[in-house]
Amino acid sequence: MKDLVVVLALVLVAALGSARGEPRRVWDQAPPGSRPHSVTITEFGAVGDGKTINTVPFQNAVFYVRSFADKGGAQLYVPKGRWLTGSFNLTSHLTLYLEKGAVIIGAKESSRWPIVEPLPSYGQGQDLPGPRHQSLINGYNLTDVIITGNNGIIDGQGSVWWEWLLSHELNHSRPHLVEFLYSEEIVISNLTFLNSPAWSIHPVYSSNVKVHNVTIETLLDAPLTDGIVPDSCSNVFIEDCTISVSHEAISLKSGWDKYGIGFGRPTSDIHIRSVDLLSSSGAALAFGSEMSGGISNIHVDHLRIHESYKAISFKTSRGRGGYIEEVVISNVQMHDVYIGIEFTGNSSSHPDSTFDPSELPVISQITMKNMVGTNISVAGVLSGIDTAPFTAICLSNLNFSMVDSVLSSYWSCSNVSGYSELVFPEPCAELRDPSSSASICFSLSSYSAVAIA
Ligand SMILES: *[C@@H]1O[C@H](CO)[C@@H](O)[C@H](O)[C@H]1NC(C)=O
Ligand SMILES: *[C@@H]1O[C@H](CO)[C@@H](O)[C@H](O)[C@H]1NC(C)=O
Ligand SMILES: *[C@@H]1O[C@H](CO)[C@@H](O)[C@H](O)[C@H]1NC(C)=O
Ligand SMILES: *[C@@H]1O[C@H](CO)[C@@H](O)[C@H](O)[C@H]1NC(C)=O
Ligand SMILES: *[C@@H]1O[C@H](CO)[C@@H](O)[C@H](O)[C@H]1NC(C)=O
Ligand SMILES: *[C@@H]1O[C@H](CO)[C@@H](O)[C@H](O)[C@H]1NC(C)=O
Ligand SMILES: *[C@@H]1O[C@H](CO)[C@@H](O)[C@H](O)[C@H]1NC(C)=O
Ligand SMILES: *[C@@H]1O[C@H](CO)[C@@H](O)[C@H](O)[C@H]1NC(C)=O
Ligand SMILES: *[C@@H]1O[C@H](CO)[C@@H](O)[C@H](O)[C@H]1NC(C)=O
């Protein structure tokens, strides 16, 4: 602990100089080194040999950092090494910093990932009914947390979980890599996330979350691995990320059927910019299918999507309730994509058989503009719900170069309506509604920018 005292003394001097002034957004601070205090995981007995289990050192380090909460918080420094651990919790006013060459590795034993309650907006786990495994790194009811580094790695060793899922040996739903519940002022940046058992970054019931400059990868034949999943969250900013996963690369959600309707917390004010996405068997950018709390005011621009099954997908079903509205997606490049644009009202999974089919979702005011695609097999498949058609879909300035010239495979539409201009190949009649005009195109002027300085 002698080193610790020296470090504390040094950073205290630095802190005195910066403690005054306006409160700042957590992401305006300049980590690393911006916390007035720092501790290193080895001071808590951790061993970075890739074999020793370090769950208790991580728990103890986080517990110790709690004592700095009212003193500007502290950094937990993880040096070069392979730090095997089970699931652990974070605390407020913490920076978890992974040095270059530092790898936090999830233990392969399922018992090291405790069982926790299902999310109230889902009513049960994603893979199985009942409770679920806790994620590797967890935040609950926190504020001001930064997970960053000099390109350190967080590796979930997901393959054991994928095998259990496929062989029906799972007893509870798979864990994610990083999950925050009921938290705010969260930054995740400058790191690589590998092989999550399920999803990589899952903020839930949270606000003011920024994910910047992260790389996320899982094996492309893994079952149902997602990248970043903002779920019943507001003010989320995702920028400069590269994501390559089997299922959805970025997926916006807000709860499942009656559980999501009852919980009633929407996903809104989301800004996604300059991301490079690949989804081998799902959609690179997905909305839903769990959207029962509503999804609105979503701004996506400068998207690059390649080698993906579907590029952009809106998914819902009868029984979901909720809405997806006020979405603008612009400046998209697609290469080697099977389906460019999908809308489906028949994404049929339900948490239980008692769902109420009269709870109809609303999908409206979706604008997609300035998109270029090459080697696209199917331009668009848009199928709404016949008693609740999807409306005010606007396509503007799209040019897809198709794999072959079978005209009939370009677009198929039912129970949707909208407007299109400068779209090639020419879309279906439902999107050329003569009674509608460019005025239905949801415009950015009504978009209240995410509060980013
Ligand atoms: C991420 O890295 C960039 C470039 O080194 C740096 O400017 C930025 O402050 C880092 N972000 C965090 C949260 O550490
Ligand atoms: C981690 O947080 C969860 C949720 O708040 C809690 O149930 C669990 O007891 C915590 N675990 C530890 C080791 O503190
Ligand atoms: C959440 O945190 C606040 C402030 O830190 C505290 O007052 C409250 O009791 C916490 N709630 C829960 C459910 O832990
Ligand atoms: C992204 O993070 C890496 C380290 O992981 C850093 O070297 C690079 O400068 C960062 N880039 C930006 C734009 O922040
Ligand atoms: C599921 O439970 C059985 C019986 O307790 C146990 O043998 C098995 O290891 C568990 N599977 C997983 C993946 O935890
Ligand atoms: C076109 O994209 C498909 C994937 O949709 C890919 O398999 C194929 O190799 C690509 N063809 C060319 C010529 O790039
Ligand atoms: C919905 O999809 C299922 C298969 O997933 C199919 O059997 C059913 O006919 C579809 N229903 C409608 C209305 O398209
Ligand atoms: C919905 O689509 C189906 C299949 O294309 C069609 O038969 C039906 O008339 C449509 N319903 C409405 C209300 O447009
Ligand atoms: C679409 O883009 C191709 C090049 O990829 C170009 O040759 C073609 O003229 C464009 N079509 C329209 C209608 O802009």
Coordinates of C-alpha atoms and ligand atoms in Angstrom, one line a residue:
M1 CA 0.0 0.0 0.0
K2 CA 3.1 2.3 0.2
D3 CA 2.9 3.0 -3.5
L4 CA -0.7 3.7 -3.2
V5 CA -0.1 6.5 -0.6
V6 CA 2.5 8.1 -3.0
V7 CA 0.1 7.9 -5.9
L8 CA -2.7 9.4 -3.8
A9 CA -0.5 12.2 -2.6
L10 CA 0.5 13.1 -6.2
V11 CA -3.0 13.0 -7.6
L12 CA -4.4 15.0 -4.7
V13 CA -2.1 17.8 -5.7
A14 CA -3.3 17.6 -9.2
A15 CA -6.9 17.4 -8.0
L16 CA -6.8 20.6 -6.0
G17 CA -6.1 22.5 -9.2
S18 CA -9.1 21.1 -11.0
A19 CA -11.7 20.7 -8.4
R20 CA -13.3 24.1 -9.0
G21 CA -15.5 25.3 -11.9
E22 CA -18.7 24.2 -13.6
P23 CA -19.9 20.7 -13.3
R24 CA -19.0 18.9 -16.6
R25 CA -20.4 16.0 -18.5
V26 CA -18.4 12.9 -17.6
W27 CA -17.2 12.7 -21.3
D28 CA -15.8 16.2 -21.3
Q29 CA -13.2 15.1 -18.7
A30 CA -10.0 13.8 -20.1
P31 CA -9.2 10.4 -18.7
P32 CA -6.9 8.7 -18.0
G33 CA -5.4 10.4 -15.1
S34 CA -8.4 12.7 -14.6
R35 CA -9.5 11.0 -11.4
P36 CA -7.9 12.5 -8.3
H37 CA -7.1 9.0 -7.1
S38 CA -5.8 5.8 -8.6
V39 CA -5.4 2.2 -7.5
T40 CA -4.0 -0.8 -9.3
I41 CA -5.7 -4.1 -9.4
T42 CA -2.5 -5.9 -8.2
E43 CA -2.7 -4.0 -4.9
F44 CA -5.7 -6.1 -4.2
G45 CA -3.9 -9.4 -4.8
A46 CA -4.8 -9.9 -8.5
V47 CA -2.5 -12.1 -10.6
G48 CA -2.5 -11.6 -14.3
D49 CA -1.4 -15.0 -15.4
G50 CA -4.5 -16.1 -17.2
K51 CA -5.1 -18.9 -14.7
T52 CA -5.8 -17.3 -11.3
I53 CA -9.4 -16.2 -10.7
N54 CA -9.4 -12.5 -9.7
T55 CA -13.1 -12.0 -8.9
V56 CA -12.4 -11.1 -5.3
P57 CA -9.6 -8.7 -6.1
F58 CA -11.9 -6.9 -8.5
Q59 CA -14.7 -6.8 -6.0
N60 CA -12.4 -5.6 -3.2
A61 CA -10.8 -2.9 -5.5
V62 CA -14.3 -1.6 -6.4
F63 CA -15.3 -1.6 -2.7
Y64 CA -12.2 0.4 -1.8
V65 CA -12.9 2.9 -4.6
R66 CA -16.3 3.6 -3.1
S67 CA -14.5 5.5 -0.3
F68 CA -13.5 8.1 -2.9
A69 CA -17.0 8.7 -4.2
D70 CA -17.2 12.2 -2.6
K71 CA -13.6 13.0 -3.4
G72 CA -13.9 13.0 -7.2
G73 CA -13.8 9.2 -7.5
A74 CA -10.9 7.0 -8.5
Q75 CA -9.3 5.1 -11.3
L76 CA -8.9 1.3 -11.1
Y77 CA -5.8 0.6 -13.3
V78 CA -5.5 -2.8 -14.9
P79 CA -1.9 -3.3 -16.2
K80 CA -0.7 -5.6 -19.0
G81 CA -1.6 -9.1 -18.2
R82 CA -4.4 -11.7 -18.6
W83 CA -6.8 -11.1 -15.7
L84 CA -9.2 -14.0 -15.5
T85 CA -12.4 -13.2 -13.4
G86 CA -16.0 -14.0 -12.7
S87 CA -18.7 -11.4 -12.8
F88 CA -18.1 -8.2 -10.7
N89 CA -19.9 -4.9 -10.0
L90 CA -18.7 -1.4 -10.6
T91 CA -19.4 1.7 -8.4
S92 CA -20.1 5.4 -9.1
H93 CA -17.3 7.9 -9.9
L94 CA -15.0 5.1 -11.2
T95 CA -12.7 4.9 -14.2
L96 CA -11.8 1.3 -15.1
Y97 CA -8.6 1.7 -17.2
L98 CA -7.2 -1.2 -19.2
E99 CA -3.6 -0.6 -20.2
K100 CA -2.3 -1.8 -23.6
G101 CA -1.9 -5.6 -23.3
A102 CA -4.4 -5.8 -20.5
V103 CA -7.1 -8.5 -21.1
I104 CA -10.0 -9.0 -18.7
I105 CA -11.1 -12.6 -19.4
G106 CA -14.4 -14.1 -18.3
A107 CA -14.1 -17.4 -16.5
K108 CA -15.5 -20.4 -18.3
E109 CA -17.4 -21.8 -15.3
S110 CA -21.0 -20.8 -15.4
S111 CA -21.1 -20.7 -11.6
R112 CA -18.8 -17.7 -11.6
W113 CA -21.6 -15.7 -13.3
P114 CA -24.2 -15.4 -10.5
I115 CA -27.9 -15.7 -11.3
V116 CA -30.0 -12.5 -11.1
E117 CA -33.6 -11.5 -11.6
P118 CA -34.8 -11.0 -15.2
L119 CA -35.3 -7.4 -16.4
P120 CA -38.7 -6.1 -15.4
S121 CA -39.3 -4.9 -19.0
Y122 CA -38.8 -8.5 -20.3
G123 CA -40.3 -10.6 -17.6
Q124 CA -37.8 -13.4 -18.2
G125 CA -34.4 -14.1 -19.7
Q126 CA -33.8 -13.8 -23.4
D127 CA -32.8 -17.4 -24.0
L128 CA -34.9 -19.1 -21.4
P129 CA -37.7 -18.3 -19.0
G130 CA -36.8 -17.3 -15.4
P131 CA -33.7 -15.5 -14.1
R132 CA -30.5 -15.0 -16.0
H133 CA -26.7 -15.0 -15.5
Q134 CA -25.3 -11.7 -14.4
S135 CA -23.0 -10.0 -16.9
L136 CA -19.2 -10.0 -16.5
I137 CA -19.0 -6.3 -15.6
N138 CA -22.1 -4.7 -14.0
G139 CA -23.4 -1.3 -13.0
Y140 CA -26.6 -0.8 -11.0
N141 CA -27.9 2.6 -10.0
L142 CA -24.6 4.3 -10.8
T143 CA -23.4 7.7 -12.0
D144 CA -20.2 8.9 -13.6
V145 CA -18.5 5.7 -14.7
I146 CA -15.8 5.4 -17.4
I147 CA -14.6 2.1 -18.9
T148 CA -11.6 2.9 -21.1
G149 CA -8.0 2.2 -21.8
N150 CA -5.2 2.1 -24.3
N151 CA -6.9 -0.5 -26.4
G152 CA -7.1 -3.1 -23.6
I153 CA -9.4 -6.1 -24.3
I154 CA -12.4 -7.5 -22.5
D155 CA -12.9 -11.2 -23.6
G156 CA -16.0 -13.1 -22.6
Q157 CA -14.7 -16.5 -23.8
G158 CA -18.3 -16.9 -25.2
S159 CA -17.7 -20.2 -27.0
V160 CA -18.6 -22.3 -23.9
W161 CA -21.9 -20.4 -23.6
W162 CA -22.6 -20.9 -27.4
E163 CA -22.1 -24.6 -27.0
W164 CA -24.4 -24.8 -24.0
L165 CA -27.1 -22.8 -25.8
L166 CA -26.9 -25.0 -28.9
S167 CA -26.8 -28.3 -27.0
H168 CA -29.7 -27.1 -24.6
E169 CA -27.4 -27.4 -21.6
L170 CA -28.0 -23.8 -20.4
N171 CA -30.0 -23.6 -17.2
H172 CA -30.4 -19.8 -17.4
S173 CA -30.1 -17.1 -20.1
R174 CA -26.6 -16.2 -21.2
P175 CA -24.8 -13.2 -19.6
H176 CA -23.6 -10.2 -21.5
L177 CA -20.1 -8.6 -21.2
V178 CA -21.0 -5.2 -19.8
E179 CA -24.4 -4.2 -18.5
F180 CA -25.6 -1.0 -16.8
L181 CA -29.0 -0.7 -15.2
Y182 CA -30.6 2.5 -13.9
S183 CA -27.3 4.4 -14.5
E184 CA -26.3 7.7 -16.0
E185 CA -23.1 9.5 -17.2
I186 CA -21.5 6.4 -18.6
V187 CA -18.6 6.4 -21.0
I188 CA -17.2 3.3 -22.7
S189 CA -14.2 4.0 -25.0
N190 CA -10.9 3.0 -26.5
L191 CA -11.3 -0.8 -25.9
T192 CA -11.9 -4.0 -27.7
F193 CA -14.7 -6.4 -26.7
L194 CA -14.3 -10.0 -27.8
N195 CA -16.6 -13.0 -27.8
S196 CA -19.4 -12.0 -25.5
P197 CA -21.6 -14.9 -24.4
A198 CA -24.6 -12.9 -25.7
W199 CA -24.5 -9.1 -26.1
S200 CA -21.3 -7.0 -25.7
I201 CA -22.6 -3.7 -24.3
H202 CA -26.1 -3.4 -22.8
P203 CA -27.2 -0.2 -21.2
V204 CA -30.7 -0.5 -19.7
Y205 CA -33.0 2.1 -18.0
S206 CA -30.0 4.5 -18.3
S207 CA -29.3 7.9 -19.8
N208 CA -26.4 9.9 -20.9
V209 CA -24.3 7.0 -22.2
K210 CA -21.5 7.4 -24.7
V211 CA -19.8 4.6 -26.5
H212 CA -16.9 5.8 -28.5
N213 CA -14.0 4.2 -30.4
V214 CA -14.6 0.6 -29.4
T215 CA -14.2 -2.5 -31.5
I216 CA -16.5 -5.4 -30.9
E217 CA -16.1 -8.9 -32.4
T218 CA -17.5 -12.3 -31.9
L219 CA -17.0 -15.4 -34.0
L220 CA -19.4 -15.0 -36.9
D221 CA -20.9 -18.4 -36.5
A222 CA -21.8 -17.9 -32.9
P223 CA -25.5 -18.1 -32.1
L224 CA -27.2 -14.7 -31.5
T225 CA -24.4 -12.4 -30.4
D226 CA -25.2 -8.7 -30.5
G227 CA -22.9 -5.7 -30.2
I228 CA -24.3 -2.6 -28.6
V229 CA -27.9 -2.8 -27.4
P230 CA -29.4 0.5 -25.9
D231 CA -32.5 -0.8 -24.2
S232 CA -35.1 1.6 -22.6
C233 CA -32.4 4.3 -22.6
S234 CA -32.3 8.0 -23.5
N235 CA -29.5 10.2 -24.6
V236 CA -27.1 7.6 -26.0
F237 CA -24.3 8.5 -28.3
I238 CA -22.5 5.8 -30.3
E239 CA -19.6 7.0 -32.4
D240 CA -16.6 5.7 -34.3
C241 CA -17.1 2.0 -33.5
T242 CA -16.3 -1.1 -35.5
I243 CA -18.6 -4.0 -34.8
S244 CA -18.6 -7.5 -36.3
V245 CA -20.9 -10.0 -34.8
S246 CA -23.2 -12.9 -35.8
H247 CA -26.6 -11.2 -35.0
E248 CA -27.4 -7.5 -34.5
A249 CA -24.4 -5.2 -34.5
I250 CA -26.4 -2.3 -33.0
S251 CA -29.9 -3.0 -31.8
L252 CA -32.3 -0.5 -30.2
K253 CA -34.9 -2.1 -27.9
S254 CA -37.4 -1.2 -25.1
G255 CA -38.9 -4.3 -23.6
W256 CA -41.0 -7.2 -24.5
D257 CA -44.8 -7.4 -24.8
K258 CA -46.9 -6.8 -21.6
Y259 CA -43.7 -6.5 -19.5
G260 CA -42.3 -3.7 -21.7
I261 CA -45.7 -2.0 -22.1
G262 CA -46.2 -2.1 -18.3
F263 CA -42.7 -0.9 -17.6
G264 CA -43.2 1.9 -20.1
R265 CA -39.7 3.2 -20.5
P266 CA -38.9 4.2 -24.1
T267 CA -35.6 4.4 -26.0
S268 CA -35.3 7.9 -27.2
D269 CA -32.8 10.6 -28.3
I270 CA -30.2 8.2 -29.7
H271 CA -27.4 9.4 -32.0
I272 CA -25.3 6.9 -33.9
R273 CA -22.5 8.2 -36.1
S274 CA -19.6 6.9 -38.1
V275 CA -19.9 3.2 -37.3
D276 CA -18.7 0.2 -39.4
L277 CA -21.0 -2.8 -39.0
L278 CA -21.1 -6.4 -40.0
S279 CA -23.8 -8.9 -39.1
S280 CA -23.3 -12.4 -40.5
S281 CA -26.9 -13.7 -39.8
G282 CA -28.9 -10.8 -38.5
A283 CA -29.2 -7.1 -39.2
A284 CA -26.3 -4.6 -38.9
L285 CA -28.7 -2.0 -37.5
A286 CA -31.9 -3.2 -35.9
F287 CA -34.9 -1.7 -34.2
G288 CA -36.8 -4.1 -32.0
S289 CA -38.1 -6.6 -32.2
E290 CA -38.6 -5.9 -28.4
M291 CA -39.9 -2.3 -28.6
S292 CA -42.9 -2.4 -26.4
G293 CA -41.8 0.7 -24.4
G294 CA -41.5 2.7 -27.6
I295 CA -38.5 3.9 -29.7
S296 CA -38.3 7.4 -31.0
N297 CA -36.1 10.3 -32.0
I298 CA -33.3 8.3 -33.4
H299 CA -30.6 9.9 -35.6
V300 CA -28.1 7.7 -37.5
D301 CA -25.6 9.0 -40.0
H302 CA -22.4 7.8 -41.7
L303 CA -23.0 4.1 -41.5
R304 CA -20.9 1.6 -43.3
I305 CA -22.4 -1.9 -43.6
H306 CA -20.7 -4.8 -45.3
E307 CA -20.8 -8.6 -45.6
S308 CA -24.1 -8.7 -43.8
Y309 CA -27.3 -10.7 -44.1
K310 CA -29.5 -7.7 -43.6
A311 CA -28.4 -4.0 -43.4
I312 CA -31.2 -2.1 -41.7
S313 CA -34.2 -3.9 -40.1
F314 CA -37.3 -2.7 -38.2
K315 CA -39.0 -5.6 -36.4
T316 CA -42.1 -5.9 -34.4
S317 CA -45.2 -8.1 -34.1
R318 CA -48.8 -8.2 -32.9
G319 CA -48.8 -8.2 -29.1
R320 CA -45.9 -5.8 -28.8
G321 CA -47.7 -2.5 -28.5
G322 CA -45.3 0.4 -28.4
Y323 CA -44.0 2.4 -31.4
I324 CA -41.0 3.1 -33.6
E325 CA -41.2 6.7 -34.8
E326 CA -39.2 9.7 -35.8
V327 CA -36.1 7.9 -37.1
V328 CA -33.7 9.5 -39.6
I329 CA -30.9 7.4 -41.2
S330 CA -28.7 9.1 -43.7
N331 CA -25.4 8.7 -45.5
V332 CA -25.2 4.9 -45.6
Q333 CA -22.8 2.8 -47.7
M334 CA -23.7 -0.9 -48.1
H335 CA -21.5 -3.6 -49.7
D336 CA -22.2 -7.3 -50.1
V337 CA -25.6 -7.3 -48.3
Y338 CA -28.3 -9.8 -48.9
I339 CA -31.4 -7.6 -47.8
G340 CA -30.9 -3.9 -47.8
I341 CA -34.0 -2.7 -45.9
E342 CA -36.4 -4.8 -43.9
F343 CA -39.6 -4.0 -42.1
T344 CA -41.5 -6.9 -40.6
G345 CA -44.6 -7.1 -38.5
N346 CA -44.2 -10.8 -37.9
S347 CA -41.1 -11.1 -35.7
S348 CA -43.0 -13.7 -33.8
S349 CA -41.2 -14.5 -30.5
H350 CA -43.2 -13.8 -27.3
P351 CA -42.2 -14.2 -23.7
D352 CA -45.3 -16.2 -23.1
S353 CA -48.3 -17.5 -24.9
T354 CA -50.7 -15.1 -23.1
F355 CA -49.7 -12.1 -25.2
D356 CA -52.5 -9.8 -26.2
P357 CA -52.7 -9.7 -30.0
S358 CA -54.8 -6.5 -29.8
E359 CA -51.7 -4.7 -28.5
L360 CA -50.7 -3.4 -32.0
P361 CA -47.4 -1.6 -32.5
V362 CA -47.1 1.7 -34.5
I363 CA -44.3 2.1 -37.0
S364 CA -44.3 5.6 -38.6
Q365 CA -42.1 8.5 -39.7
I366 CA -39.1 6.6 -40.7
T367 CA -36.8 8.4 -43.2
M368 CA -33.8 6.9 -45.0
K369 CA -31.8 9.0 -47.3
N370 CA -28.6 9.2 -49.2
M371 CA -27.8 5.5 -49.3
V372 CA -25.6 3.7 -51.8
G373 CA -25.3 0.0 -52.1
T374 CA -23.3 -2.4 -54.1
N375 CA -23.8 -6.1 -54.5
I376 CA -27.2 -6.1 -52.9
S377 CA -29.4 -9.2 -53.5
V378 CA -32.8 -7.8 -52.3
A379 CA -33.4 -4.1 -52.0
G380 CA -36.3 -4.1 -49.6
V381 CA -38.8 -6.4 -48.0
L382 CA -41.4 -4.4 -46.2
S383 CA -44.3 -6.2 -44.6
G384 CA -46.5 -4.4 -42.1
I385 CA -49.4 -5.7 -40.1
D386 CA -52.7 -5.6 -42.0
T387 CA -54.7 -4.1 -39.1
A388 CA -51.8 -1.7 -38.3
P389 CA -50.0 -0.8 -41.5
F390 CA -46.6 0.9 -41.2
T391 CA -46.9 4.5 -42.5
A392 CA -44.9 7.6 -43.5
I393 CA -41.9 5.7 -44.6
C394 CA -39.7 8.0 -46.7
L395 CA -36.9 6.9 -49.0
S396 CA -34.9 9.6 -50.6
N397 CA -31.8 9.3 -52.9
L398 CA -31.0 5.6 -52.7
N399 CA -29.0 3.8 -55.3
F400 CA -28.5 0.1 -54.9
S401 CA -26.5 -1.9 -57.5
M402 CA -28.2 -5.3 -57.5
V403 CA -26.6 -8.7 -57.8
D404 CA -28.7 -9.8 -60.7
S405 CA -31.4 -8.3 -62.9
V406 CA -34.4 -10.3 -61.7
L407 CA -36.7 -7.3 -61.2
S408 CA -39.2 -9.1 -59.1
S409 CA -36.7 -9.6 -56.3
Y410 CA -35.9 -6.0 -55.8
W411 CA -38.7 -4.8 -53.5
S412 CA -41.7 -6.5 -52.0
C413 CA -44.2 -4.5 -49.9
S414 CA -47.4 -5.2 -48.1
N415 CA -49.3 -3.2 -45.5
V416 CA -46.9 -0.2 -45.7
S417 CA -47.2 3.2 -47.2
G418 CA -44.9 6.0 -47.9
Y419 CA -43.1 8.3 -50.3
S420 CA -39.9 7.9 -52.3
E421 CA -37.8 10.1 -54.5
L422 CA -34.6 9.3 -56.5
V423 CA -34.7 5.7 -55.5
F424 CA -33.0 3.1 -57.8
P425 CA -34.1 0.4 -58.4
E426 CA -37.6 1.8 -58.4
P427 CA -39.5 0.8 -55.3
C428 CA -42.9 -0.8 -55.0
A429 CA -46.1 1.2 -55.6
E430 CA -46.8 1.3 -51.8
L431 CA -43.8 3.6 -51.5
R432 CA -44.9 5.8 -54.4
D433 CA -48.2 6.9 -52.9
P434 CA -49.3 9.7 -55.2
S435 CA -51.2 11.3 -52.3
S436 CA -48.1 11.6 -50.1
S437 CA -45.3 14.0 -50.6
A438 CA -41.8 14.8 -49.3
S439 CA -43.5 16.5 -46.4
I440 CA -43.9 13.1 -44.7
C441 CA -40.1 12.7 -44.6
F442 CA -39.2 13.1 -41.0
S443 CA -36.8 15.9 -40.8
L444 CA -33.9 16.6 -38.6
S445 CA -35.1 20.1 -37.7
S446 CA -37.5 18.4 -35.3
Y447 CA -34.7 16.3 -33.9
S448 CA -33.5 17.6 -30.5
A449 CA -29.8 17.0 -30.6
V450 CA -28.4 14.7 -28.0
A451 CA -26.8 16.8 -25.3
I452 CA -23.2 16.5 -26.4
A453 CA -21.0 19.5 -25.9
Ligands
LIG1 C1 -9.6 7.7 -26.1 O1 -8.3 7.9 -26.8 C2 -8.2 9.2 -27.4 C3 -7.0 9.3 -28.2 O2 -5.9 8.8 -27.5 C4 -8.2 10.3 -26.3 O3 -8.2 11.6 -26.8 C5 -9.5 10.1 -25.4 O4 -9.5 11.0 -24.3 C6 -9.6 8.7 -24.9 N1 -10.9 8.6 -24.3 C7 -11.0 8.2 -23.0 C8 -12.3 8.2 -22.4 O5 -10.0 7.9 -22.4
LIG2 C1 -23.8 -6.9 -7.7 O1 -25.0 -6.1 -7.9 C2 -26.2 -6.9 -7.9 C3 -27.3 -6.0 -8.4 O2 -27.4 -4.9 -7.6 C4 -26.4 -7.5 -6.5 O3 -27.6 -8.3 -6.5 C5 -25.2 -8.3 -6.1 O4 -25.3 -8.7 -4.8 C6 -23.9 -7.5 -6.3 N1 -22.8 -8.4 -6.1 C7 -21.8 -8.1 -5.2 C8 -20.7 -9.1 -5.1 O5 -21.8 -7.0 -4.6
LIG3 C1 -29.5 4.5 -5.9 O1 -28.5 5.5 -5.6 C2 -29.0 6.6 -4.8 C3 -27.9 7.6 -4.7 O2 -26.6 7.0 -4.8 C4 -29.5 6.0 -3.5 O3 -30.0 7.1 -2.7 C5 -30.6 5.0 -3.7 O4 -30.9 4.4 -2.5 C6 -30.1 3.9 -4.6 N1 -31.1 3.0 -5.0 C7 -31.0 1.7 -5.0 C8 -32.2 0.9 -5.4 O5 -29.9 1.1 -4.8
LIG4 C1 -9.2 4.8 -30.2 O1 -8.6 4.0 -29.2 C2 -7.2 3.7 -29.4 C3 -6.8 2.8 -28.2 O2 -7.7 1.8 -28.0 C4 -6.4 5.0 -29.5 O3 -5.1 4.6 -29.8 C5 -6.9 5.8 -30.6 O4 -6.2 7.0 -30.6 C6 -8.4 6.1 -30.3 N1 -8.9 6.9 -31.4 C7 -9.8 8.0 -31.1 C8 -10.2 8.7 -32.4 O5 -10.1 8.3 -30.0
LIG5 C1 -27.1 -27.0 -15.5 O1 -27.5 -27.6 -14.3 C2 -27.0 -28.9 -14.2 C3 -27.6 -29.6 -13.0 O2 -27.4 -28.8 -11.8 C4 -25.4 -28.8 -14.1 O3 -24.9 -30.1 -14.1 C5 -24.9 -28.1 -15.4 O4 -23.5 -27.9 -15.3 C6 -25.6 -26.8 -15.5 N1 -25.2 -26.2 -16.8 C7 -24.6 -25.0 -16.9 C8 -24.3 -24.5 -18.2 O5 -24.4 -24.3 -15.9
LIG6 C1 -21.9 -10.3 -53.0 O1 -22.3 -10.4 -51.7 C2 -22.5 -11.7 -51.2 C3 -23.1 -11.7 -49.8 O2 -24.3 -11.1 -49.9 C4 -21.1 -12.4 -51.3 O3 -21.3 -13.8 -50.9 C5 -20.5 -12.3 -52.6 O4 -19.2 -12.8 -52.6 C6 -20.5 -10.9 -53.1 N1 -20.1 -10.9 -54.5 C7 -19.1 -10.0 -54.9 C8 -18.8 -10.1 -56.4 O5 -18.5 -9.3 -54.2
LIG7 C1 -45.3 -15.2 -39.6 O1 -44.1 -16.0 -39.7 C2 -44.3 -17.4 -39.5 C3 -43.0 -18.0 -39.5 O2 -42.1 -17.4 -38.7 C4 -45.3 -17.9 -40.6 O3 -45.5 -19.2 -40.3 C5 -46.5 -17.1 -40.6 O4 -47.3 -17.5 -41.7 C6 -46.3 -15.6 -40.7 N1 -47.5 -14.8 -40.6 C7 -47.8 -13.8 -41.4 C8 -49.1 -13.2 -41.2 O5 -47.1 -13.5 -42.3
LIG8 C1 -52.2 -6.5 -46.1 O1 -51.4 -7.3 -46.9 C2 -52.0 -8.4 -47.4 C3 -51.0 -9.2 -48.2 O2 -50.4 -8.4 -49.2 C4 -53.2 -7.9 -48.3 O3 -53.9 -9.1 -48.7 C5 -54.1 -7.1 -47.4 O4 -55.2 -6.5 -48.2 C6 -53.3 -5.9 -46.8 N1 -54.2 -5.2 -45.9 C7 -54.3 -3.9 -45.9 C8 -55.2 -3.3 -44.9 O5 -53.7 -3.2 -46.7
LIG9 C1 -26.2 4.3 -59.3 O1 -24.8 4.1 -59.1 C2 -24.1 3.5 -60.2 C3 -22.7 3.3 -59.8 O2 -22.6 2.4 -58.7 C4 -24.2 4.5 -61.4 O3 -23.6 3.9 -62.5 C5 -25.6 4.8 -61.7 O4 -25.7 5.8 -62.7 C6 -26.4 5.3 -60.5 N1 -27.8 5.3 -60.8 C7 -28.5 6.4 -60.5 C8 -30.0 6.3 -60.9 O5 -28.1 7.4 -59.9

